[in-house]
């Protein structure tokens, strides 16, 4: 088994690193996060036209690059390093995955080419308010919006929370359940344009200013049967796979952020002088830096193992053993990388000293991103519980 990047994967990673280091500087991030959209629309168009990374996993038949999840993880790692403010995660890791896994041929033919062109952004909306509570369930029980049949249409109602880029997305992939259904039963996915009558998207501030979220309110939203993405009432297996892929994607970003924090902290420690010598020479600080490095290396292994599993799972549909491995690998990567990113960001603040949490330094932005991504899709304790359930039920 080959555990090294191919030449093509190296090129993609190096291209992403070079481009993002130039365009997603500290100044650019701070400017973008203060806008209403939460990102620089011109930069997003540059990513779409110059790099075409939004098309990385879209099949060639729809105009995409037709690459896999390892290539996507390599790009996400670099985006995590620079705290990129762009609708990439929402569109590619949520919207595209949902269309590829659950979308009909007509939906894929309509929406995927628009994403390739850079003219359409998308996101996933599936959770109710209870998901983010301590010990909250981000699985099937998080789906609280409802749908019912009305003639030839479906009518959707409910409030969906924690929707990444929900206030700017053109297309919403909405999970809803049949009235009076519970658990994994009765769930359906719908592809709903954000400008559909009855849909209201409201930006909600969070601690992470570099990635905006929104509430999506559905008030008697009537959609045609062509909006239904999968068999009515049996979409949980598809949604479960979409969620697991989203976990791997956010873990790749977290891994990149943890590495960037380590690199910045080591550089700071080598320059900072106390008692006549660099603080990097103090034993206790060396130990802390070594712990941070270990977190990065184990995170990298977890992410790219999960990405390899994802790549295989996307190529082989209906393999229950492979699907179970995907869910397990995703939970392990998300759980460990959440801890690693938060540990490194918190350690950096300590090692920087009093300036670590001042507005002028970027460390606090990584700390906030670390905490916010830990909570998104379930914190590390929730991921460990999922792994334990899969291990003991096997």
mmCIF file of N, CA and C in Angstrom, residues 111-240:
data_model
loop_
_atom_site.group_PDB
_atom_site.id
_atom_site.type_symbol
_atom_site.label_atom_id
_atom_site.label_comp_id
_atom_site.label_asym_id
_atom_site.label_seq_id
_atom_site.Cartn_x
_atom_site.Cartn_y
_atom_site.Cartn_z
ATOM 1 N N UNK A 111 -27.524 21.383 -11.402
ATOM 2 C CA UNK A 111 -26.790 22.175 -10.415
ATOM 3 C C UNK A 111 -25.270 22.025 -10.486
ATOM 4 N N UNK A 112 -24.764 20.834 -10.767
ATOM 5 C CA UNK A 112 -23.311 20.635 -10.736
ATOM 6 C C UNK A 112 -22.573 21.495 -11.764
ATOM 7 N N UNK A 113 -23.052 21.608 -13.008
ATOM 8 C CA UNK A 113 -22.354 22.494 -13.945
ATOM 9 C C UNK A 113 -22.330 23.949 -13.486
ATOM 10 N N UNK A 114 -23.372 24.393 -12.788
ATOM 11 C CA UNK A 114 -23.389 25.765 -12.275
ATOM 12 C C UNK A 114 -22.343 25.953 -11.177
ATOM 13 N N UNK A 115 -22.141 24.919 -10.365
ATOM 14 C CA UNK A 115 -21.093 24.992 -9.345
ATOM 15 C C UNK A 115 -19.724 25.028 -10.006
ATOM 16 N N UNK A 116 -19.542 24.235 -11.045
ATOM 17 C CA UNK A 116 -18.276 24.244 -11.782
ATOM 18 C C UNK A 116 -18.002 25.632 -12.348
ATOM 19 N N UNK A 117 -19.026 26.289 -12.861
ATOM 20 C CA UNK A 117 -18.880 27.632 -13.431
ATOM 21 C C UNK A 117 -18.601 28.689 -12.367
ATOM 22 N N UNK A 118 -18.908 28.375 -11.107
ATOM 23 C CA UNK A 118 -18.759 29.360 -10.047
ATOM 24 C C UNK A 118 -19.954 30.272 -9.914
ATOM 25 N N UNK A 119 -21.064 29.917 -10.578
ATOM 26 C CA UNK A 119 -22.259 30.758 -10.547
ATOM 27 C C UNK A 119 -23.264 30.338 -9.489
ATOM 28 N N UNK A 120 -22.995 29.237 -8.777
ATOM 29 C CA UNK A 120 -23.934 28.749 -7.771
ATOM 30 C C UNK A 120 -23.176 28.230 -6.559
ATOM 31 N N UNK A 121 -23.653 28.616 -5.382
ATOM 32 C CA UNK A 121 -23.134 28.065 -4.125
ATOM 33 C C UNK A 121 -24.244 27.270 -3.450
ATOM 34 N N UNK A 122 -23.863 26.338 -2.613
ATOM 35 C CA UNK A 122 -24.846 25.455 -1.990
ATOM 36 C C UNK A 122 -24.417 25.137 -0.569
ATOM 37 N N UNK A 123 -25.353 24.619 0.210
ATOM 38 C CA UNK A 123 -25.037 24.195 1.570
ATOM 39 C C UNK A 123 -26.058 23.161 2.023
ATOM 40 N N UNK A 124 -25.796 22.569 3.173
ATOM 41 C CA UNK A 124 -26.671 21.556 3.760
ATOM 42 C C UNK A 124 -27.322 22.117 5.013
ATOM 43 N N UNK A 125 -28.636 21.922 5.133
ATOM 44 C CA UNK A 125 -29.377 22.356 6.320
ATOM 45 C C UNK A 125 -30.156 21.159 6.854
ATOM 46 N N UNK A 126 -29.755 20.668 8.031
ATOM 47 C CA UNK A 126 -30.450 19.471 8.517
ATOM 48 C C UNK A 126 -30.702 19.438 10.013
ATOM 49 N N UNK A 127 -30.112 20.348 10.793
ATOM 50 C CA UNK A 127 -30.202 20.226 12.247
ATOM 51 C C UNK A 127 -31.167 21.219 12.871
ATOM 52 N N UNK A 128 -31.836 20.753 13.924
ATOM 53 C CA UNK A 128 -32.641 21.633 14.749
ATOM 54 C C UNK A 128 -31.814 22.190 15.892
ATOM 55 N N UNK A 129 -32.465 22.932 16.786
ATOM 56 C CA UNK A 129 -31.748 23.639 17.847
ATOM 57 C C UNK A 129 -31.094 22.701 18.846
ATOM 58 N N UNK A 130 -31.653 21.514 19.063
ATOM 59 C CA UNK A 130 -31.164 20.633 20.120
ATOM 60 C C UNK A 130 -29.795 20.045 19.825
ATOM 61 N N UNK A 131 -29.354 20.076 18.579
ATOM 62 C CA UNK A 131 -28.102 19.412 18.211
ATOM 63 C C UNK A 131 -26.908 19.969 18.964
ATOM 64 N N UNK A 132 -26.874 21.287 19.183
ATOM 65 C CA UNK A 132 -25.693 21.907 19.787
ATOM 66 C C UNK A 132 -25.718 21.898 21.308
ATOM 67 N N UNK A 133 -26.776 21.394 21.910
ATOM 68 C CA UNK A 133 -26.794 21.301 23.360
ATOM 69 C C UNK A 133 -25.754 20.291 23.825
ATOM 70 N N UNK A 134 -25.338 20.397 25.079
ATOM 71 C CA UNK A 134 -24.341 19.474 25.617
ATOM 72 C C UNK A 134 -24.846 18.043 25.469
ATOM 73 N N UNK A 135 -24.061 17.232 24.780
ATOM 74 C CA UNK A 135 -24.488 15.865 24.544
ATOM 75 C C UNK A 135 -25.510 15.740 23.436
ATOM 76 N N UNK A 136 -25.684 16.820 22.648
ATOM 77 C CA UNK A 136 -26.679 16.820 21.589
ATOM 78 C C UNK A 136 -26.386 15.796 20.507
ATOM 79 N N UNK A 137 -27.437 15.347 19.853
ATOM 80 C CA UNK A 137 -27.337 14.321 18.814
ATOM 81 C C UNK A 137 -27.321 15.000 17.449
ATOM 82 N N UNK A 138 -26.231 14.811 16.687
ATOM 83 C CA UNK A 138 -26.118 15.361 15.342
ATOM 84 C C UNK A 138 -26.440 14.307 14.290
ATOM 85 N N UNK A 139 -27.064 13.230 14.712
ATOM 86 C CA UNK A 139 -27.441 12.176 13.791
ATOM 87 C C UNK A 139 -28.869 12.335 13.321
ATOM 88 N N UNK A 140 -29.566 11.222 13.152
ATOM 89 C CA UNK A 140 -30.923 11.255 12.604
ATOM 90 C C UNK A 140 -31.880 12.051 13.482
ATOM 91 N N UNK A 141 -31.686 12.003 14.796
ATOM 92 C CA UNK A 141 -32.588 12.717 15.697
ATOM 93 C C UNK A 141 -32.468 14.232 15.583
ATOM 94 N N UNK A 142 -31.390 14.708 14.941
ATOM 95 C CA UNK A 142 -31.223 16.154 14.759
ATOM 96 C C UNK A 142 -32.151 16.703 13.685
ATOM 97 N N UNK A 143 -32.708 15.830 12.856
ATOM 98 C CA UNK A 143 -33.613 16.272 11.789
ATOM 99 C C UNK A 143 -34.980 16.552 12.399
ATOM 100 N N UNK A 144 -35.348 17.829 12.463
ATOM 101 C CA UNK A 144 -36.612 18.214 13.101
ATOM 102 C C UNK A 144 -37.569 18.936 12.155
ATOM 103 N N UNK A 145 -37.081 19.470 11.036
ATOM 104 C CA UNK A 145 -37.986 20.072 10.054
ATOM 105 C C UNK A 145 -38.900 18.976 9.500
ATOM 106 N N UNK A 146 -40.098 19.364 9.082
ATOM 107 C CA UNK A 146 -41.072 18.369 8.634
ATOM 108 C C UNK A 146 -41.511 18.635 7.191
ATOM 109 N N UNK A 147 -42.010 17.589 6.571
ATOM 110 C CA UNK A 147 -42.609 17.734 5.244
ATOM 111 C C UNK A 147 -43.894 16.930 5.193
ATOM 112 N N UNK A 148 -44.810 17.361 4.345
ATOM 113 C CA UNK A 148 -46.001 16.572 4.059
ATOM 114 C C UNK A 148 -46.393 16.768 2.601
ATOM 115 N N UNK A 149 -47.126 15.842 2.091
ATOM 116 C CA UNK A 149 -47.531 15.869 0.685
ATOM 117 C C UNK A 149 -48.793 16.711 0.547
ATOM 118 N N UNK A 150 -48.811 17.576 -0.449
ATOM 119 C CA UNK A 150 -49.979 18.400 -0.739
ATOM 120 C C UNK A 150 -50.177 18.403 -2.249
ATOM 121 N N UNK A 151 -51.037 17.526 -2.720
ATOM 122 C CA UNK A 151 -51.221 17.399 -4.158
ATOM 123 C C UNK A 151 -49.963 16.863 -4.812
ATOM 124 N N UNK A 152 -49.466 17.593 -5.800
ATOM 125 C CA UNK A 152 -48.246 17.187 -6.496
ATOM 126 C C UNK A 152 -46.996 17.779 -5.860
ATOM 127 N N UNK A 153 -47.149 18.524 -4.781
ATOM 128 C CA UNK A 153 -46.022 19.204 -4.143
ATOM 129 C C UNK A 153 -45.750 18.649 -2.753
ATOM 130 N N UNK A 154 -44.580 19.016 -2.226
ATOM 131 C CA UNK A 154 -44.241 18.789 -0.828
ATOM 132 C C UNK A 154 -44.241 20.143 -0.121
ATOM 133 N N UNK A 155 -44.685 20.161 1.126
ATOM 134 C CA UNK A 155 -44.696 21.391 1.921
ATOM 135 C C UNK A 155 -43.760 21.199 3.110
ATOM 136 N N UNK A 156 -42.782 22.100 3.242
ATOM 137 C CA UNK A 156 -41.755 22.005 4.278
ATOM 138 C C UNK A 156 -41.969 23.073 5.337
ATOM 139 N N UNK A 157 -41.745 22.683 6.600
ATOM 140 C CA UNK A 157 -41.839 23.619 7.716
ATOM 141 C C UNK A 157 -40.768 23.302 8.747
ATOM 142 N N UNK A 158 -40.335 24.351 9.458
ATOM 143 C CA UNK A 158 -39.367 24.147 10.533
ATOM 144 C C UNK A 158 -38.250 25.164 10.498
ATOM 145 N N UNK A 159 -37.423 25.119 11.537
ATOM 146 C CA UNK A 159 -36.253 25.993 11.628
ATOM 147 C C UNK A 159 -35.000 25.132 11.671
ATOM 148 N N UNK A 160 -34.068 25.426 10.782
ATOM 149 C CA UNK A 160 -32.811 24.687 10.688
ATOM 150 C C UNK A 160 -31.695 25.583 11.183
ATOM 151 N N UNK A 161 -30.868 25.053 12.075
ATOM 152 C CA UNK A 161 -29.845 25.855 12.736
ATOM 153 C C UNK A 161 -28.444 25.470 12.253
ATOM 154 N N UNK A 162 -27.489 26.377 12.537
ATOM 155 C CA UNK A 162 -26.060 26.112 12.304
ATOM 156 C C UNK A 162 -25.777 25.763 10.838
ATOM 157 N N UNK A 163 -26.407 26.494 9.927
ATOM 158 C CA UNK A 163 -26.253 26.236 8.491
ATOM 159 C C UNK A 163 -25.073 27.061 7.976
ATOM 160 N N UNK A 164 -24.002 26.389 7.586
ATOM 161 C CA UNK A 164 -22.804 27.078 7.106
ATOM 162 C C UNK A 164 -23.132 27.856 5.826
ATOM 163 N N UNK A 165 -22.844 29.166 5.840
ATOM 164 C CA UNK A 165 -23.099 30.049 4.692
ATOM 165 C C UNK A 165 -24.555 30.011 4.247
ATOM 166 N N UNK A 166 -25.445 29.725 5.169
ATOM 167 C CA UNK A 166 -26.862 29.612 4.816
ATOM 168 C C UNK A 166 -27.487 30.908 4.346
ATOM 169 N N UNK A 167 -26.922 32.035 4.770
ATOM 170 C CA UNK A 167 -27.491 33.336 4.396
ATOM 171 C C UNK A 167 -27.078 33.785 3.001
ATOM 172 N N UNK A 168 -26.097 33.112 2.392
ATOM 173 C CA UNK A 168 -25.627 33.500 1.059
ATOM 174 C C UNK A 168 -25.780 32.398 0.018
ATOM 175 N N UNK A 169 -26.041 31.180 0.431
ATOM 176 C CA UNK A 169 -26.099 30.054 -0.510
ATOM 177 C C UNK A 169 -27.258 30.216 -1.490
ATOM 178 N N UNK A 170 -27.026 29.810 -2.715
ATOM 179 C CA UNK A 170 -28.077 29.845 -3.737
ATOM 180 C C UNK A 170 -28.976 28.618 -3.662
ATOM 181 N N UNK A 171 -28.414 27.507 -3.219
ATOM 182 C CA UNK A 171 -29.151 26.246 -3.169
ATOM 183 C C UNK A 171 -29.035 25.650 -1.777
ATOM 184 N N UNK A 172 -30.165 25.261 -1.217
ATOM 185 C CA UNK A 172 -30.202 24.636 0.105
ATOM 186 C C UNK A 172 -30.567 23.163 -0.048
ATOM 187 N N UNK A 173 -29.723 22.294 0.483
ATOM 188 C CA UNK A 173 -30.058 20.872 0.569
ATOM 189 C C UNK A 173 -30.678 20.677 1.944
ATOM 190 N N UNK A 174 -31.974 20.446 1.972
ATOM 191 C CA UNK A 174 -32.729 20.445 3.224
ATOM 192 C C UNK A 174 -33.144 19.024 3.586
ATOM 193 N N UNK A 175 -32.877 18.661 4.839
ATOM 194 C CA UNK A 175 -33.344 17.380 5.373
ATOM 195 C C UNK A 175 -34.588 17.635 6.210
ATOM 196 N N UNK A 176 -35.621 16.877 5.952
ATOM 197 C CA UNK A 176 -36.868 16.996 6.714
ATOM 198 C C UNK A 176 -37.432 15.597 6.912
ATOM 199 N N UNK A 177 -38.336 15.496 7.860
ATOM 200 C CA UNK A 177 -38.924 14.193 8.139
ATOM 201 C C UNK A 177 -40.443 14.257 8.005
ATOM 202 N N UNK A 178 -41.029 13.117 7.684
ATOM 203 C CA UNK A 178 -42.481 13.022 7.624
ATOM 204 C C UNK A 178 -43.053 13.264 9.014
ATOM 205 N N UNK A 179 -44.180 13.927 9.073
ATOM 206 C CA UNK A 179 -44.796 14.214 10.364
ATOM 207 C C UNK A 179 -45.060 12.915 11.121
ATOM 208 N N UNK A 180 -44.755 12.964 12.424
ATOM 209 C CA UNK A 180 -44.941 11.840 13.352
ATOM 210 C C UNK A 180 -43.924 10.718 13.158
ATOM 211 N N UNK A 181 -42.918 10.915 12.312
ATOM 212 C CA UNK A 181 -41.866 9.905 12.171
ATOM 213 C C UNK A 181 -40.783 10.142 13.215
ATOM 214 N N UNK A 182 -39.990 9.119 13.485
ATOM 215 C CA UNK A 182 -38.944 9.212 14.500
ATOM 216 C C UNK A 182 -37.675 8.516 14.023
ATOM 217 N N UNK A 183 -36.552 8.928 14.636
ATOM 218 C CA UNK A 183 -35.287 8.263 14.372
ATOM 219 C C UNK A 183 -34.884 8.320 12.916
ATOM 220 N N UNK A 184 -34.431 7.180 12.401
ATOM 221 C CA UNK A 184 -33.921 7.119 11.035
ATOM 222 C C UNK A 184 -35.022 6.983 9.990
ATOM 223 N N UNK A 185 -36.240 6.784 10.440
ATOM 224 C CA UNK A 185 -37.351 6.579 9.513
ATOM 225 C C UNK A 185 -37.970 7.912 9.090
ATOM 226 N N UNK A 186 -38.492 7.942 7.893
ATOM 227 C CA UNK A 186 -39.270 9.095 7.450
ATOM 228 C C UNK A 186 -38.481 10.296 6.989
ATOM 229 N N UNK A 187 -37.156 10.176 6.838
ATOM 230 C CA UNK A 187 -36.324 11.322 6.455
ATOM 231 C C UNK A 187 -36.230 11.417 4.930
ATOM 232 N N UNK A 188 -36.309 12.654 4.436
ATOM 233 C CA UNK A 188 -36.161 12.913 3.005
ATOM 234 C C UNK A 188 -35.259 14.123 2.806
ATOM 235 N N UNK A 189 -34.613 14.184 1.656
ATOM 236 C CA UNK A 189 -33.756 15.312 1.289
ATOM 237 C C UNK A 189 -34.368 16.041 0.102
ATOM 238 N N UNK A 190 -34.278 17.382 0.146
ATOM 239 C CA UNK A 190 -34.846 18.209 -0.913
ATOM 240 C C UNK A 190 -33.812 19.232 -1.373
ATOM 241 N N UNK A 191 -33.734 19.450 -2.674
ATOM 242 C CA UNK A 191 -32.896 20.504 -3.244
ATOM 243 C C UNK A 191 -33.784 21.719 -3.480
ATOM 244 N N UNK A 192 -33.580 22.758 -2.660
ATOM 245 C CA UNK A 192 -34.483 23.909 -2.656
ATOM 246 C C UNK A 192 -33.706 25.190 -2.944
ATOM 247 N N UNK A 193 -34.001 25.892 -4.026
ATOM 248 C CA UNK A 193 -33.374 27.201 -4.252
ATOM 249 C C UNK A 193 -33.680 28.139 -3.092
ATOM 250 N N UNK A 194 -32.688 28.916 -2.680
ATOM 251 C CA UNK A 194 -32.842 29.770 -1.504
ATOM 252 C C UNK A 194 -33.884 30.857 -1.700
ATOM 253 N N UNK A 195 -34.204 31.191 -2.948
ATOM 254 C CA UNK A 195 -35.195 32.242 -3.201
ATOM 255 C C UNK A 195 -36.617 31.704 -3.312
ATOM 256 N N UNK A 196 -36.829 30.456 -2.934
ATOM 257 C CA UNK A 196 -38.169 29.873 -2.953
ATOM 258 C C UNK A 196 -39.063 30.584 -1.945
ATOM 259 N N UNK A 197 -40.305 30.815 -2.304
ATOM 260 C CA UNK A 197 -41.248 31.497 -1.413
ATOM 261 C C UNK A 197 -41.381 30.736 -0.097
ATOM 262 N N UNK A 198 -41.310 31.477 1.017
ATOM 263 C CA UNK A 198 -41.438 30.878 2.339
ATOM 264 C C UNK A 198 -40.126 30.540 3.005
ATOM 265 N N UNK A 199 -39.006 30.658 2.263
ATOM 266 C CA UNK A 199 -37.679 30.397 2.827
ATOM 267 C C UNK A 199 -37.079 31.714 3.310
ATOM 268 N N UNK A 200 -36.666 31.747 4.565
ATOM 269 C CA UNK A 200 -35.992 32.922 5.126
ATOM 270 C C UNK A 200 -34.669 32.478 5.726
ATOM 271 N N UNK A 201 -33.587 33.146 5.348
ATOM 272 C CA UNK A 201 -32.251 32.812 5.842
ATOM 273 C C UNK A 201 -31.733 33.980 6.664
ATOM 274 N N UNK A 202 -31.377 33.719 7.905
ATOM 275 C CA UNK A 202 -30.990 34.782 8.834
ATOM 276 C C UNK A 202 -29.611 34.484 9.407
ATOM 277 N N UNK A 203 -28.661 35.396 9.142
ATOM 278 C CA UNK A 203 -27.312 35.238 9.674
ATOM 279 C C UNK A 203 -27.337 35.259 11.192
ATOM 280 N N UNK A 204 -26.595 34.340 11.808
ATOM 281 C CA UNK A 204 -26.500 34.290 13.268
ATOM 282 C C UNK A 204 -25.031 34.352 13.667
ATOM 283 N N UNK A 205 -24.652 35.347 14.474
ATOM 284 C CA UNK A 205 -23.242 35.470 14.867
ATOM 285 C C UNK A 205 -22.806 34.311 15.751
ATOM 286 N N UNK A 206 -21.568 33.876 15.569
ATOM 287 C CA UNK A 206 -20.963 32.843 16.404
ATOM 288 C C UNK A 206 -19.592 33.335 16.855
ATOM 289 N N UNK A 207 -18.928 32.550 17.664
ATOM 290 C CA UNK A 207 -17.600 32.946 18.131
ATOM 291 C C UNK A 207 -16.581 32.967 16.991
ATOM 292 N N UNK A 208 -16.826 32.184 15.940
ATOM 293 C CA UNK A 208 -15.896 32.117 14.813
ATOM 294 C C UNK A 208 -16.324 33.111 13.744
ATOM 295 N N UNK A 209 -15.636 34.227 13.697
ATOM 296 C CA UNK A 209 -16.001 35.265 12.733
ATOM 297 C C UNK A 209 -15.515 34.951 11.324
ATOM 298 N N UNK A 210 -14.670 33.931 11.183
ATOM 299 C CA UNK A 210 -14.126 33.603 9.865
ATOM 300 C C UNK A 210 -15.029 32.668 9.066
ATOM 301 N N UNK A 211 -16.080 32.151 9.682
ATOM 302 C CA UNK A 211 -17.017 31.280 8.964
ATOM 303 C C UNK A 211 -18.426 31.574 9.454
ATOM 304 N N UNK A 212 -19.234 32.148 8.591
ATOM 305 C CA UNK A 212 -20.570 32.573 8.994
ATOM 306 C C UNK A 212 -21.562 31.416 8.941
ATOM 307 N N UNK A 213 -22.526 31.487 9.852
ATOM 308 C CA UNK A 213 -23.605 30.512 9.906
ATOM 309 C C UNK A 213 -24.939 31.244 9.881
ATOM 310 N N UNK A 214 -25.995 30.485 9.639
ATOM 311 C CA UNK A 214 -27.318 31.098 9.551
ATOM 312 C C UNK A 214 -28.381 30.135 10.046
ATOM 313 N N UNK A 215 -29.526 30.710 10.390
ATOM 314 C CA UNK A 215 -30.741 29.937 10.609
ATOM 315 C C UNK A 215 -31.543 29.970 9.314
ATOM 316 N N UNK A 216 -32.126 28.847 8.956
ATOM 317 C CA UNK A 216 -33.001 28.778 7.789
ATOM 318 C C UNK A 216 -34.404 28.459 8.282
ATOM 319 N N UNK A 217 -35.335 29.381 8.038
ATOM 320 C CA UNK A 217 -36.711 29.216 8.502
ATOM 321 C C UNK A 217 -37.592 28.834 7.325
ATOM 322 N N UNK A 218 -38.307 27.741 7.474
ATOM 323 C CA UNK A 218 -39.203 27.240 6.430
ATOM 324 C C UNK A 218 -40.641 27.448 6.882
ATOM 325 N N UNK A 219 -41.370 28.269 6.148
ATOM 326 C CA UNK A 219 -42.754 28.579 6.504
ATOM 327 C C UNK A 219 -43.668 28.184 5.348
ATOM 328 N N UNK A 220 -44.201 26.973 5.439
ATOM 329 C CA UNK A 220 -45.073 26.449 4.383
ATOM 330 C C UNK A 220 -44.419 26.572 3.004
ATOM 331 N N UNK A 221 -43.209 26.077 2.912
ATOM 332 C CA UNK A 221 -42.455 26.132 1.658
ATOM 333 C C UNK A 221 -42.935 25.006 0.742
ATOM 334 N N UNK A 222 -43.516 25.386 -0.374
ATOM 335 C CA UNK A 222 -44.047 24.405 -1.317
ATOM 336 C C UNK A 222 -43.031 24.167 -2.432
ATOM 337 N N UNK A 223 -42.637 22.905 -2.599
ATOM 338 C CA UNK A 223 -41.665 22.554 -3.643
ATOM 339 C C UNK A 223 -42.236 21.416 -4.485
ATOM 340 N N UNK A 224 -41.880 21.371 -5.761
ATOM 341 C CA UNK A 224 -42.387 20.293 -6.621
ATOM 342 C C UNK A 224 -41.712 18.965 -6.305
ATOM 343 N N UNK A 225 -42.273 17.903 -6.812
ATOM 344 C CA UNK A 225 -41.693 16.577 -6.573
ATOM 345 C C UNK A 225 -40.288 16.464 -7.166
ATOM 346 N N UNK A 226 -39.968 17.304 -8.139
ATOM 347 C CA UNK A 226 -38.630 17.273 -8.735
ATOM 348 C C UNK A 226 -37.557 17.732 -7.758
ATOM 349 N N UNK A 227 -37.963 18.363 -6.642
ATOM 350 C CA UNK A 227 -36.998 18.786 -5.624
ATOM 351 C C UNK A 227 -36.585 17.633 -4.722
ATOM 352 N N UNK A 228 -37.352 16.559 -4.710
ATOM 353 C CA UNK A 228 -37.034 15.407 -3.857
ATOM 354 C C UNK A 228 -35.774 14.728 -4.358
ATOM 355 N N UNK A 229 -34.830 14.521 -3.391
ATOM 356 C CA UNK A 229 -33.547 13.918 -3.770
ATOM 357 C C UNK A 229 -33.493 12.482 -3.265
ATOM 358 N N UNK A 230 -33.898 11.561 -3.549
ATOM 359 C CA UNK A 230 -33.762 10.222 -3.018
ATOM 360 C C UNK A 230 -35.162 9.711 -2.800
ATOM 361 N N UNK A 231 -35.273 8.484 -2.416
ATOM 362 C CA UNK A 231 -36.595 7.934 -2.168
ATOM 363 C C UNK A 231 -37.200 8.563 -0.925
ATOM 364 N N UNK A 232 -38.447 8.936 -1.039
ATOM 365 C CA UNK A 232 -39.131 9.612 0.062
ATOM 366 C C UNK A 232 -39.122 8.754 1.320
ATOM 367 N N UNK A 233 -38.656 9.355 2.421
ATOM 368 C CA UNK A 233 -38.721 8.707 3.722
ATOM 369 C C UNK A 233 -37.602 7.738 4.027
ATOM 370 N N UNK A 234 -36.680 7.516 3.096
ATOM 371 C CA UNK A 234 -35.609 6.533 3.326
ATOM 372 C C UNK A 234 -34.227 7.132 3.057
ATOM 373 N N UNK A 235 -34.081 8.412 3.320
ATOM 374 C CA UNK A 235 -32.844 9.110 2.945
ATOM 375 C C UNK A 235 -31.776 9.089 4.030
ATOM 376 N N UNK A 236 -32.036 8.452 5.175
ATOM 377 C CA UNK A 236 -31.051 8.537 6.250
ATOM 378 C C UNK A 236 -29.701 7.957 5.842
ATOM 379 N N UNK A 237 -29.671 6.842 5.149
ATOM 380 C CA UNK A 237 -28.381 6.249 4.780
ATOM 381 C C UNK A 237 -27.568 7.210 3.920
ATOM 382 N N UNK A 238 -28.226 7.940 3.030
ATOM 383 C CA UNK A 238 -27.530 8.940 2.210
ATOM 384 C C UNK A 238 -27.071 10.110 3.062
ATOM 385 N N UNK A 239 -27.949 10.616 3.922
ATOM 386 C CA UNK A 239 -27.593 11.741 4.788
ATOM 387 C C UNK A 239 -26.462 11.358 5.731
ATOM 388 N N UNK A 240 -26.484 10.130 6.227
ATOM 389 C CA UNK A 240 -25.430 9.652 7.123
ATOM 390 C C UNK A 240 -24.072 9.694 6.416
#
